[in-house]
GROMACS .gro file of C-alpha atoms in nm:
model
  128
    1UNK     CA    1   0.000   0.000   0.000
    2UNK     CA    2   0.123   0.353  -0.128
    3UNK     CA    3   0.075   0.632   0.139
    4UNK     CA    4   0.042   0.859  -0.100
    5UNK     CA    5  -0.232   0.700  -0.297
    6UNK     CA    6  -0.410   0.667   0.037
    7UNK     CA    7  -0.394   1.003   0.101
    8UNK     CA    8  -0.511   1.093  -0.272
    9UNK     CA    9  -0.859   0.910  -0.210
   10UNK     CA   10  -0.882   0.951   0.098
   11UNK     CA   11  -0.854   1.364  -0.023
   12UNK     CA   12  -1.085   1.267  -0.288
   13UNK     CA   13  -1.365   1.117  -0.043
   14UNK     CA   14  -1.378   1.398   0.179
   15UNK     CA   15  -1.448   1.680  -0.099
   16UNK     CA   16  -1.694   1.415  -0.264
   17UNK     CA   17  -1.901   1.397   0.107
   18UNK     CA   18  -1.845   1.733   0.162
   19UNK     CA   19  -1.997   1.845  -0.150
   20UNK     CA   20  -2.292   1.692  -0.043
   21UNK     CA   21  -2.381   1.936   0.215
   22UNK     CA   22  -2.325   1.706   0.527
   23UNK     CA   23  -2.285   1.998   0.754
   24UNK     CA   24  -2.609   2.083   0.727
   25UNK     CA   25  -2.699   1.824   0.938
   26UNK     CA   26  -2.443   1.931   1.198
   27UNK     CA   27  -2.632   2.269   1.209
   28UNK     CA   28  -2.925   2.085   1.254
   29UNK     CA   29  -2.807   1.853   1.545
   30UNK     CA   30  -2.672   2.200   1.658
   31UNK     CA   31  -2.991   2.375   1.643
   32UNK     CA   32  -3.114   2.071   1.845
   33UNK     CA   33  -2.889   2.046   2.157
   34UNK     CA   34  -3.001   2.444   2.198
   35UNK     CA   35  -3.357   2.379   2.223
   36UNK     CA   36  -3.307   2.070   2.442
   37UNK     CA   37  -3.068   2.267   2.687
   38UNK     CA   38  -3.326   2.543   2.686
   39UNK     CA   39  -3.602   2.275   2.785
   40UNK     CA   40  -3.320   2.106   3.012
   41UNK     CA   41  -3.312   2.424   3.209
   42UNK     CA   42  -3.703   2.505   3.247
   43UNK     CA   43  -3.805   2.110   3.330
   44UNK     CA   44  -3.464   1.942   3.565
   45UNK     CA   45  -3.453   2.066   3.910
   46UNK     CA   46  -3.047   2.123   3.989
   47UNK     CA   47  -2.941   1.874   3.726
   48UNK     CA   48  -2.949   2.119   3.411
   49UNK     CA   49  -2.551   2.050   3.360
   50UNK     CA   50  -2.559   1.668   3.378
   51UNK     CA   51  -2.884   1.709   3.157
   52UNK     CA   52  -2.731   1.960   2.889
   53UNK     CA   53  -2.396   1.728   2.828
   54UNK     CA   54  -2.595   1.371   2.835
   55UNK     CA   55  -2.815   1.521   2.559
   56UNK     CA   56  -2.505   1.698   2.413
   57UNK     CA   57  -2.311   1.379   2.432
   58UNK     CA   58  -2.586   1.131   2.291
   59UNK     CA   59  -2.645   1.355   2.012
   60UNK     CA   60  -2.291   1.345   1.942
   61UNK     CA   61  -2.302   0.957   1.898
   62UNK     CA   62  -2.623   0.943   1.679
   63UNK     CA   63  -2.474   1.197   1.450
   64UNK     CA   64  -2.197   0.986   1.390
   65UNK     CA   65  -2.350   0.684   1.383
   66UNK     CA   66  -2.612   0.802   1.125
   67UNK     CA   67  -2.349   0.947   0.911
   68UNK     CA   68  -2.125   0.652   0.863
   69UNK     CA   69  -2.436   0.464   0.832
   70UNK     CA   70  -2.549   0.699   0.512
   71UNK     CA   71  -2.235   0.754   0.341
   72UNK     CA   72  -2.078   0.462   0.436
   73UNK     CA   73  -2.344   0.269   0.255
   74UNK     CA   74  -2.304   0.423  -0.056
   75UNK     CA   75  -1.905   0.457  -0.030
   76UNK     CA   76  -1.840   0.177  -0.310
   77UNK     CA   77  -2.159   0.125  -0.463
   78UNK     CA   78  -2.149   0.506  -0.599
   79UNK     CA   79  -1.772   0.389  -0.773
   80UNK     CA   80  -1.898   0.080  -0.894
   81UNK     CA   81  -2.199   0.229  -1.065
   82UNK     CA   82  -2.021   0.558  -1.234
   83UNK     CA   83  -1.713   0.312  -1.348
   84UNK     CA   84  -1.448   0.564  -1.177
   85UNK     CA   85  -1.351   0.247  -0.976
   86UNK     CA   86  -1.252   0.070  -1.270
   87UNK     CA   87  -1.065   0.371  -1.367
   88UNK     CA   88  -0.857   0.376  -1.062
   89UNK     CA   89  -0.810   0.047  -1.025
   90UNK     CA   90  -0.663  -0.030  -1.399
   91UNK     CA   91  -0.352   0.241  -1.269
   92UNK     CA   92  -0.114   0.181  -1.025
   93UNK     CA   93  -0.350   0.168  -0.713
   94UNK     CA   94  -0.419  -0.135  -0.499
   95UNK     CA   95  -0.684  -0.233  -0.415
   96UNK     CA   96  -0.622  -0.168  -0.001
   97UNK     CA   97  -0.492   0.173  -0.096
   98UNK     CA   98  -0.819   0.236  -0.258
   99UNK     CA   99  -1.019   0.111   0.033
  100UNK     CA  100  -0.806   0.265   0.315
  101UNK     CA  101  -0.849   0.563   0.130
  102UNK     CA  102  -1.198   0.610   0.128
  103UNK     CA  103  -1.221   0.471   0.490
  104UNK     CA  104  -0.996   0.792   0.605
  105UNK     CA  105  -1.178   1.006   0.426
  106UNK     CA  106  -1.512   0.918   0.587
  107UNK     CA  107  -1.388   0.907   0.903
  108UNK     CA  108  -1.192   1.255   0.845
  109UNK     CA  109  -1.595   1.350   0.769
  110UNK     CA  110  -1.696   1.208   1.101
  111UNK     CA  111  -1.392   1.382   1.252
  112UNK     CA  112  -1.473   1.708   1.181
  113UNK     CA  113  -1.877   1.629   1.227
  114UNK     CA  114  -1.803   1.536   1.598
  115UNK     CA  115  -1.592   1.837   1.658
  116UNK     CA  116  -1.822   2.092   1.510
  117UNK     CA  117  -2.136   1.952   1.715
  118UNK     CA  118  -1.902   1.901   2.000
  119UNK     CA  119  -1.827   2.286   2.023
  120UNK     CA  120  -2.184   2.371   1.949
  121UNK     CA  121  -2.260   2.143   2.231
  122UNK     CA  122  -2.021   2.294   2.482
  123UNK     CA  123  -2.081   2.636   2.384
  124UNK     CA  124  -2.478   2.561   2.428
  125UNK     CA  125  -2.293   2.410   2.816
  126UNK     CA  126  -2.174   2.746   2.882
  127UNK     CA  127  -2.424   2.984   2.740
  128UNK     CA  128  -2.763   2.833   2.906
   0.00000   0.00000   0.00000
C-alpha cells in the first residue's frame, strides 16, 4: 500500500461527502442540543448541567452513527456504478490503498462532524 495513494482518495472522499452538504446536518443537530438545553433548564430541578452534556453527548453519537451509516453505505456502490472504480483500479493503485483511502476520508468527515457539534454542544454548556 502507497501512502500517497491513500492520502489521494482519501482527499478525494472527503471533498466528494463534503460536497454533499453534510454539515447541514451538523447545524441541525446544533440547532437541536439548543432547544433541548433550553427545555433542560425550564423542566430538571439542579441537574441542568448533567442534563445539557448527556443530551449533548448522545447527540454526538447518533450523528456519527447516522453518518457513517449513510455515506458509508453508498461509499463503493457510488464507484462501482459511475465506473471511476474501474478507472482507478486499472492504474497503479491497490486495491487496499483504494479502500483505506476512502475509509480515512469518511472518518476525516466524522472527525470534523463530531468536533463541530461538539463545540456547538459545549458552547450551548456554557451559554444556558
Amino acid at each position: 500500500m502507497n501512502i500517497k495513494h491513500i492520502t489521494t482518495v482519501s482527499k478525494y472522499t472527503f471533498h466528494e461527502i463534503y460536497k454533499t452538504n453534510i454539515f447541514l446536518s451538523t447545524i441541525f443537530i446544533g440547532f437541536l442540543i439548543c432547544i433541548v438545553t433550553i427545555l433542560a433548564t425550564k423542566l430538571s430541578f439542579g441537574a441542568v448541567h448533567k442534563v445539557s452534556l448527556d443530551i449533548s453527548l448522545g447527540l454526538i453519537s447518533l450523528s456519527v452513527k447516522v453518518i457513517s451509516l449513510v455515506y458509508g453505505i453508498n461509499l463503493l456502490g457510488k464507484e462501482i456504478e459511475q465506473r471511476t472504480l474501474h478507472v482507478v483500479l486499472s492504474r497503479s493503485v491497490s486495491r487496499g490503498s483504494f479502500l483505506v483511502g476512502k475509509i480515512s476520508g469518511l472518518g476525516l468527515i466524522l472527525i470534523v462532524n463530531t468536533m463541530a457539534v461538539a463545540l456547538i454542544g459545549i458552547l450551548a454548556f456554557i451559554f444556558f
